[in-house]
Short mmCIF file of C-alpha atoms in Angstrom, two decimals:
data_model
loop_
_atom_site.label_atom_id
_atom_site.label_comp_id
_atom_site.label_asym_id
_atom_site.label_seq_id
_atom_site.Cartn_x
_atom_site.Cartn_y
_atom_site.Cartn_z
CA UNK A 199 11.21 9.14 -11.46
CA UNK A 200 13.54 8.62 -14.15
CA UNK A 201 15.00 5.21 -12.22
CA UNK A 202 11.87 4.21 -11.70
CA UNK A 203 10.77 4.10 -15.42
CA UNK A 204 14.37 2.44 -16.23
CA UNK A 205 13.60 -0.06 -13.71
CA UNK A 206 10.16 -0.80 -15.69
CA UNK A 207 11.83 -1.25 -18.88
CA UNK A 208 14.56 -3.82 -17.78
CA UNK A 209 11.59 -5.62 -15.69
CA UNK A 210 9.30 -5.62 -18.87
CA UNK A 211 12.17 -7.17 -20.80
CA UNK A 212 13.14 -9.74 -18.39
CA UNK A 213 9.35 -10.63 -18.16
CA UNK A 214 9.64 -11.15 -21.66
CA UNK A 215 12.46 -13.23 -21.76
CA UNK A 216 10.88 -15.41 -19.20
CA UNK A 217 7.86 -15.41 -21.48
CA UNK A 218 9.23 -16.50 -24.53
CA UNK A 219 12.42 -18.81 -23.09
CA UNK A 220 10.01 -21.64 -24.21
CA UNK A 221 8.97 -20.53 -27.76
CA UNK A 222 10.35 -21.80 -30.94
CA UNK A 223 10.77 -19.93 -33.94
CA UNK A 224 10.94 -21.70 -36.96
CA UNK A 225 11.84 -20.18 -39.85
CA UNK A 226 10.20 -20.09 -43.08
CA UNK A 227 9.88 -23.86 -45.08
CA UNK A 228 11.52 -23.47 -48.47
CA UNK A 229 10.86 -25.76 -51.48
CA UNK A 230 7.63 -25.06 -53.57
CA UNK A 231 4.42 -27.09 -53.78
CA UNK A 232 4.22 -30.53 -54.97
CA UNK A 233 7.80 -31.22 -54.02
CA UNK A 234 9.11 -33.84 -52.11
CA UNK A 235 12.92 -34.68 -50.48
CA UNK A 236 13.29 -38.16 -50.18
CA UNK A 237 16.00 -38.99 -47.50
CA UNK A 238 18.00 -42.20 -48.18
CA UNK A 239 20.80 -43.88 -49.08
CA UNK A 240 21.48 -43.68 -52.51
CA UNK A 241 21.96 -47.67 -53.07
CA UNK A 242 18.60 -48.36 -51.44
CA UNK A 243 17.10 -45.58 -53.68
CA UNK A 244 18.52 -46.85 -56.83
CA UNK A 245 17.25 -50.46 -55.66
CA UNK A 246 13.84 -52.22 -54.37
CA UNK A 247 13.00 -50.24 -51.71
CA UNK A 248 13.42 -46.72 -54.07
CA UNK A 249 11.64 -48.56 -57.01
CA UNK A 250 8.38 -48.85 -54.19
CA UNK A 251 8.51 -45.35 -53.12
CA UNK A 252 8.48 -44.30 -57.19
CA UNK A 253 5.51 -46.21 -57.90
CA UNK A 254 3.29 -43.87 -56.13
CA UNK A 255 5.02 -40.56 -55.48
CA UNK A 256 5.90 -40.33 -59.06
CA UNK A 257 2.56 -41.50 -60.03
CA UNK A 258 0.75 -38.99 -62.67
CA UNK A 259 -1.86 -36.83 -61.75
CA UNK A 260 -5.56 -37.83 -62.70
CA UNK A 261 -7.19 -35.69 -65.38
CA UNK A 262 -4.38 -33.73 -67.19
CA UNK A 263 -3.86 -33.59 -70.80
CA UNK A 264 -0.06 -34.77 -70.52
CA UNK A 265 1.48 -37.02 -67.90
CA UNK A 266 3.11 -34.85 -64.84
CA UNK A 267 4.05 -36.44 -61.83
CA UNK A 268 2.00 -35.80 -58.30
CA UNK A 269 5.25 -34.95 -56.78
CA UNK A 270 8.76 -33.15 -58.06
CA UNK A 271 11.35 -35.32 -56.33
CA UNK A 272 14.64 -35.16 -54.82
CA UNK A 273 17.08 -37.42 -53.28
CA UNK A 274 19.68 -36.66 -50.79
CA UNK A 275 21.76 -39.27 -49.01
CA UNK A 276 21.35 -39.24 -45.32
CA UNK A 277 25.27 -37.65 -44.35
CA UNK A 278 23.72 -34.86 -46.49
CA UNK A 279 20.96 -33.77 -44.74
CA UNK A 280 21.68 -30.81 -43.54
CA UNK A 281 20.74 -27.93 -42.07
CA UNK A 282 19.61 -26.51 -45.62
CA UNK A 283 17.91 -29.46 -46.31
CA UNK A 284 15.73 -29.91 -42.93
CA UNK A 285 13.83 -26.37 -43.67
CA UNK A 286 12.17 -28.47 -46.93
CA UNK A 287 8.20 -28.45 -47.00
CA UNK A 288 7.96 -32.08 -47.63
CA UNK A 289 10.46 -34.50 -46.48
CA UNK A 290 9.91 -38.16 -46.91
CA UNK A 291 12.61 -40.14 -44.48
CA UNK A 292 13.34 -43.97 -45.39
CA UNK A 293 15.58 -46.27 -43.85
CA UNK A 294 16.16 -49.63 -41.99
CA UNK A 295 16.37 -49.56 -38.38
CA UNK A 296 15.88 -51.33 -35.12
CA UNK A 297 12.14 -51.60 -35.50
CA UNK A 298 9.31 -50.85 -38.16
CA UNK A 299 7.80 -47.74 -37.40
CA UNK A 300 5.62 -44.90 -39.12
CA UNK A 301 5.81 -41.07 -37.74
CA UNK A 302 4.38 -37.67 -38.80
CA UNK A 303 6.35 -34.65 -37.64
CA UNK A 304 4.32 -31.14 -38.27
CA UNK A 305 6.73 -28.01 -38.15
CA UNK A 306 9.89 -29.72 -36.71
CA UNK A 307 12.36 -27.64 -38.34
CA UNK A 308 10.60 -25.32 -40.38
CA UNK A 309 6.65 -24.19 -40.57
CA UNK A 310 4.74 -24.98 -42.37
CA UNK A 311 6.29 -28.61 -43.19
CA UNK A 312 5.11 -32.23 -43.20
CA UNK A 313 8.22 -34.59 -41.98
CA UNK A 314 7.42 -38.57 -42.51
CA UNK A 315 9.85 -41.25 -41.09
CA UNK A 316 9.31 -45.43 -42.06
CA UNK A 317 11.46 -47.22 -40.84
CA UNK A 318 11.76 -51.19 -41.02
CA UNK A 319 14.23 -53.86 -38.95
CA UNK A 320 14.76 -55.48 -42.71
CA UNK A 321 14.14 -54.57 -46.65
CA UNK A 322 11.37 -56.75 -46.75
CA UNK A 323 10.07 -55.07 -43.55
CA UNK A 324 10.55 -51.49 -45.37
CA UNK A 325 8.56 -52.36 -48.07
CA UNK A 326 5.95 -53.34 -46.52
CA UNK A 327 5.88 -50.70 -44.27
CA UNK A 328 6.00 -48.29 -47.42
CA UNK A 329 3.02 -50.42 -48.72
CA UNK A 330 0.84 -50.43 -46.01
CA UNK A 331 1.37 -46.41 -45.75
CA UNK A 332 1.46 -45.42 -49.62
CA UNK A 333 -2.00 -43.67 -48.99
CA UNK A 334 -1.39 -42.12 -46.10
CA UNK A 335 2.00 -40.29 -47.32
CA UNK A 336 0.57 -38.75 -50.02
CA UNK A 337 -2.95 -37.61 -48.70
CA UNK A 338 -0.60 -36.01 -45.43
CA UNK A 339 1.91 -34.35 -47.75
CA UNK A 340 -0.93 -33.18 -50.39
CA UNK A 341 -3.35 -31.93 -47.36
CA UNK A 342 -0.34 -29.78 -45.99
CA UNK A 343 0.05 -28.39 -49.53
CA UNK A 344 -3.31 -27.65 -49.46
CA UNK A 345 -3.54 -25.78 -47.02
CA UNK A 346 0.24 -24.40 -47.54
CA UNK A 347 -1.48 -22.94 -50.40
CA UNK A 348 -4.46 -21.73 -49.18
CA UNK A 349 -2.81 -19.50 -46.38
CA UNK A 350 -1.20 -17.83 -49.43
CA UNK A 351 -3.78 -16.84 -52.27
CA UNK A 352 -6.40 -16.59 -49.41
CA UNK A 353 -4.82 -13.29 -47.49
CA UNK A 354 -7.25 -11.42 -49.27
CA UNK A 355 -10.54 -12.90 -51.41
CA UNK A 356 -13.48 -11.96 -52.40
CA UNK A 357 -15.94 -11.44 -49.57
CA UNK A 358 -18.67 -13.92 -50.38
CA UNK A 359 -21.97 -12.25 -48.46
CA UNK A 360 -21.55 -9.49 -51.55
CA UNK A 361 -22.02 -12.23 -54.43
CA UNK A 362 -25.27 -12.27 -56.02
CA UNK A 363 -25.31 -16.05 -56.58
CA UNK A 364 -23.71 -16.93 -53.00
CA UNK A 365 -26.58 -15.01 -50.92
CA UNK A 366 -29.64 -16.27 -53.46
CA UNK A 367 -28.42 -19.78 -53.55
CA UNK A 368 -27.24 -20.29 -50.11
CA UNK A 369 -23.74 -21.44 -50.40
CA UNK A 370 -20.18 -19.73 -50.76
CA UNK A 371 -16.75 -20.34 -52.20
CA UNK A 372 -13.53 -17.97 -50.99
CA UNK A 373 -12.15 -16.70 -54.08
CA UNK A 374 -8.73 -14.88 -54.11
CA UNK A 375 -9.29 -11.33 -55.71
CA UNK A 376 -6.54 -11.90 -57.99
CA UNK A 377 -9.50 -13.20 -59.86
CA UNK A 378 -12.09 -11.07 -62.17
CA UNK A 379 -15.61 -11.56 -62.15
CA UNK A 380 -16.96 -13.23 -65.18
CA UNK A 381 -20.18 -13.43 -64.13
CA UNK A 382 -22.36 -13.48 -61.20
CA UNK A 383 -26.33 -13.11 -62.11
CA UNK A 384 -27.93 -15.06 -59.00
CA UNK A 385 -27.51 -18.43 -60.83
CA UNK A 386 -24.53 -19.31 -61.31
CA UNK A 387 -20.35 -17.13 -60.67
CA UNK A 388 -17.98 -16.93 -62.98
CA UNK A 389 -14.29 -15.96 -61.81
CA UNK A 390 -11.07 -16.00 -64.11
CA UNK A 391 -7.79 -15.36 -63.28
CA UNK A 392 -5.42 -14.57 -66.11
CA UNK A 393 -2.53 -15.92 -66.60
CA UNK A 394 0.07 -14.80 -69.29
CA UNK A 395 0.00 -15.06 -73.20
CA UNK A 396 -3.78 -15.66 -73.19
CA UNK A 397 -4.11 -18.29 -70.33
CA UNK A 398 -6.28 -18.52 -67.95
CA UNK A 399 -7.69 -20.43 -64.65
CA UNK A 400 -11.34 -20.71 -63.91
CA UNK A 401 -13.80 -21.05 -61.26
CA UNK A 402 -17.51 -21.53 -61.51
CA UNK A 403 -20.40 -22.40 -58.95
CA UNK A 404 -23.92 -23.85 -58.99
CA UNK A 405 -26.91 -25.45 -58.20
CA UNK A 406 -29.26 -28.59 -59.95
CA UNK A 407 -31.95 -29.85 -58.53
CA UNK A 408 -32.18 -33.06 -57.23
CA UNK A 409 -34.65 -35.15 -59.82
CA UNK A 410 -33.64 -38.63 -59.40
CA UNK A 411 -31.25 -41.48 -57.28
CA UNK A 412 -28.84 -41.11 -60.37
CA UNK A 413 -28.20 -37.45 -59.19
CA UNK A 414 -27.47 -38.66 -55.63
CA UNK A 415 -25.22 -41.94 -56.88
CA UNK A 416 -23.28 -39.02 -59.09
CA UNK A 417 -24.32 -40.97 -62.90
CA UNK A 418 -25.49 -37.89 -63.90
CA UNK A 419 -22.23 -35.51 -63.49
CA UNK A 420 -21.42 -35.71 -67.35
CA UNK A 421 -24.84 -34.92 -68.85
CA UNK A 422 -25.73 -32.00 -65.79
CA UNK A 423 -22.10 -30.13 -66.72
CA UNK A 424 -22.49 -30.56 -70.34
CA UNK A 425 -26.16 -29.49 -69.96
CA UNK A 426 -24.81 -26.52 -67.92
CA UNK A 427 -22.25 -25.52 -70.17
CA UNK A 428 -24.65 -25.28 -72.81
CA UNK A 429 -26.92 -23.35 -71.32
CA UNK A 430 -24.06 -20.36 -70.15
CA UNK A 431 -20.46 -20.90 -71.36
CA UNK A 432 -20.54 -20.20 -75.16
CA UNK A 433 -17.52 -20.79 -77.60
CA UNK A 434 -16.05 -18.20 -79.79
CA UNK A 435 -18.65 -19.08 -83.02
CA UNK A 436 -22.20 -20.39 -82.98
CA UNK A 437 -23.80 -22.90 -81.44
CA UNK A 438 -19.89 -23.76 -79.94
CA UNK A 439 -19.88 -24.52 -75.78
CA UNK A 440 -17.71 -25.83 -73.48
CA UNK A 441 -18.74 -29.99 -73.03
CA UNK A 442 -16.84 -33.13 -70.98
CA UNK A 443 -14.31 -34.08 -74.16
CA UNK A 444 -16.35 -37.22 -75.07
CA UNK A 445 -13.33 -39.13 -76.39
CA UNK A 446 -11.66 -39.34 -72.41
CA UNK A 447 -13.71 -40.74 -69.75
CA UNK A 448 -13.61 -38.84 -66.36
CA UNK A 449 -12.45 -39.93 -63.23
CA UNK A 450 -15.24 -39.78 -60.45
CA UNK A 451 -14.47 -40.57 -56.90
CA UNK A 452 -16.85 -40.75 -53.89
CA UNK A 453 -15.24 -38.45 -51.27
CA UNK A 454 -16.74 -35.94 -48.22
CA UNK A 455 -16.44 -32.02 -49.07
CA UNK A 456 -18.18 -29.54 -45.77
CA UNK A 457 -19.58 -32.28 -44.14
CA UNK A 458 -21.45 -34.01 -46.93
CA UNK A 459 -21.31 -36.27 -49.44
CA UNK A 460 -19.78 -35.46 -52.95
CA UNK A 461 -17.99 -36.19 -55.69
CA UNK A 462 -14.90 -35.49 -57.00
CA UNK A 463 -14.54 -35.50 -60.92
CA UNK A 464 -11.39 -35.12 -62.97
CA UNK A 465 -11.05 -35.05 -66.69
CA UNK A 466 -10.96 -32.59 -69.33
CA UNK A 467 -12.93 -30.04 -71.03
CA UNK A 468 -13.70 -29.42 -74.48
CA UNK A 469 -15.23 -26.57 -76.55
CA UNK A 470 -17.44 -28.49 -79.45
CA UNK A 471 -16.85 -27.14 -82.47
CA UNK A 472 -13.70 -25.19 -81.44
CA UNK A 473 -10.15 -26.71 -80.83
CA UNK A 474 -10.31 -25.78 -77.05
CA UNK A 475 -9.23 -27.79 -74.26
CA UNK A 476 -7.73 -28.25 -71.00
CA UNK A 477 -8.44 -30.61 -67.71
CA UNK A 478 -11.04 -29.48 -64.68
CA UNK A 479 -12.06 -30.66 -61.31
CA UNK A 480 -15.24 -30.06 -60.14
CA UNK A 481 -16.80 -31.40 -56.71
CA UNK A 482 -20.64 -32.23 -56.70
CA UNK A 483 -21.97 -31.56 -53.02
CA UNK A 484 -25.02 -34.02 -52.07
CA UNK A 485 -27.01 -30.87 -50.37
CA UNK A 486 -29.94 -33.09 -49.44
CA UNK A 487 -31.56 -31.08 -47.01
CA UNK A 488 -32.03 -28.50 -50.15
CA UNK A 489 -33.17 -31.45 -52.53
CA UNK A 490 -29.85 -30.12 -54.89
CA UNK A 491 -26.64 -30.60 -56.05
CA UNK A 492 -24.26 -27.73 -55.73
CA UNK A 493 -21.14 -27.69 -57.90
CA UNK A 494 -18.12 -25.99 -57.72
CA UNK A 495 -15.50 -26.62 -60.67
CA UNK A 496 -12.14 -24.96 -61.50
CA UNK A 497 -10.28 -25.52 -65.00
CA UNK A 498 -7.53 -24.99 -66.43
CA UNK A 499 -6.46 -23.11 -70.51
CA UNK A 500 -2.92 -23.41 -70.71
CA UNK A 501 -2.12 -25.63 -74.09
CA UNK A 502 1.50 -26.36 -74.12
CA UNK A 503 2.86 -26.19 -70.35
CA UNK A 504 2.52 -28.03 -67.63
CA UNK A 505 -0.55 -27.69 -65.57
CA UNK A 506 -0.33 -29.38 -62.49
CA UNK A 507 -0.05 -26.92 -59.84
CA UNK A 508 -2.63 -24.32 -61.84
CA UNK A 509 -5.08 -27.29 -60.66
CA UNK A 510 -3.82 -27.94 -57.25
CA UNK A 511 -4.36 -23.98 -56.45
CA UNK A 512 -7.57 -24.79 -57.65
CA UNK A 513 -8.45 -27.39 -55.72
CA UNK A 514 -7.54 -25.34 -52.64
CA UNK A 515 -9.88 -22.87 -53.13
CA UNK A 516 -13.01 -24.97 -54.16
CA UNK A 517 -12.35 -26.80 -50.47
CA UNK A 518 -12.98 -23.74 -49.46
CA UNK A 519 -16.91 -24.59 -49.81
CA UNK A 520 -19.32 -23.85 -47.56
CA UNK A 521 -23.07 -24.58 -47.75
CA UNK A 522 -25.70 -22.45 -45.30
#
């Protein structure tokens, strides 16, 4: 009997073996959010081809009261690329070669990580491959942030079938519970997640009715958030509440957020009356079959420091929206 079960165990690990002979284990990819390695060599970084590659990964972010870049960046020559280097998140490959060509490697080295290779027979062919693709390496590296991101605050949140507002209105949002309720009265949530010396990150959700094409062509945003913020986010002395700072036009954008139409809106908040301020982005959901708008918006109080990636969390979790 006791041969018998010693044969079991050495057959159960051999089975095993056999099992997993074909599986990869990738270790952990290091570098944090909104970072980028840029593989290269270091004269055709310094020159045209690096001078391209800046005007859009170093671009600044829409919407935030001082200039930050979309992406931290690093160089490292390609005899440097190492081992250390090929567990990086992001990694943005450049270089001339035998043909022009465009790839997107997903966990090659490291999970989770976004690998991107151009390559171009000449430097005129490399920059126009980098051109043509400008769009597409920063939506792929952002989107795998995104959702880097989300598999981290999102291990435990909020369950939304318990919010007041979410089972009245219809629609739900997965909120980390690192976050406090503010408020939640059937109308509209209120979450805040505090940050140190006094700062804070914010997430709110409602519904407008649909009264007019403006609504559904998104000319309204401005007035319906200032209207809202009226109504229920008060300053710290009367007749003070949070508005659109009227001195800095918004940024609108027509994009597609659970299926529908929306828009995205970045710019910055104000408190009238108060010296209060700090950017947002909200997304306005076309919920037609509802006849209503629903709105989801995350900002941002953090005067003096940088406030990039406070947004980019919050972006992750507002695409988190989904409408019943």
């Amino acid at each position: 009997m006791k041969k018998l079960g010693i044969l079991l165990v050495i057959l159960s690990f051999l089975i095993s073996c056999e099992s997993g002979k074909n599986q990869r284990v990738l270790v952990a990819a290091n570098g944090r959010i909104n970072n980028l390695l840029v593989v290269m060599k270091n004269s055709e970084w310094q020159g045209e081809i690096g001078d391209e590659l800046r005007k859009f990964i170093a671009e600044p972010v829409l919407g935030l009261p001082q200039p930050e870049a979309q992406f931290e960046v690093s160089q490292v020559p390609i005899e440097n690329y190492g081992s250390m280097f090929k567990s990086s998140r992001s990694i943005l490959n450049i270089g001339i070669a035998d043909k022009n060509s465009f790839t997107i490697g997903t966990d090659v080295y490291a999970a989770p990580q976004k690998i991107i290779t151009i390559t171009g027979k000449s430097k005129e062919d490399l920059i126009e491959m980098i051109q043509k693709n400008s769009s597409k390496i920063v939506s792929e590296f952002k989107d795998s942030d995104l959702r880097a991101v989300r598999m981290k605050i999102l291990k435990k949140y909020w369950e939304p079938s318990t919010m007041e507002t979410f089972k009245q209105q219809g629609f739900s949002l997965k909120i980390p519970q690192e976050y406090s309720k503010v408020e939640d009265n059937g109308e509209f949530v209120w979450y805040r997640y505090h940050l140190f010396g006094g700062n804070s990150m914010e997430l709110m959700c409602y519904t407008i009715p649909i009264t007019s094409d403006d609504d559904v062509n998104g000319n309204n945003i401005v007035a319906n958030r200032d209207a809202f913020g009226k109504k229920n986010i008060p300053g710290q002395i009367e007749d003070s509440y949070m508005i659109t700072e009227e001195a800095y036009t918004p940024h609108v954008f027509e994009v597609e957020l659970d299926g529908k139409k929306a828009f995205e809106t970045r710019g910055k908040w104000e408190v009238k009356g108060v010296y209060m301020a700090g950017p947002f982005l909200s997304y306005t959901v076309v919920d037609k079959a509802n006849n209503r708008l629903v709105v989801v918006e995350g900002l941002t109080y953090a005067p003096s420091i940088n406030k990039r990636d406070y947004m980019f969390e919050l972006e992750a979790i507002l695409k988190t929206l989904k409408i019943n």
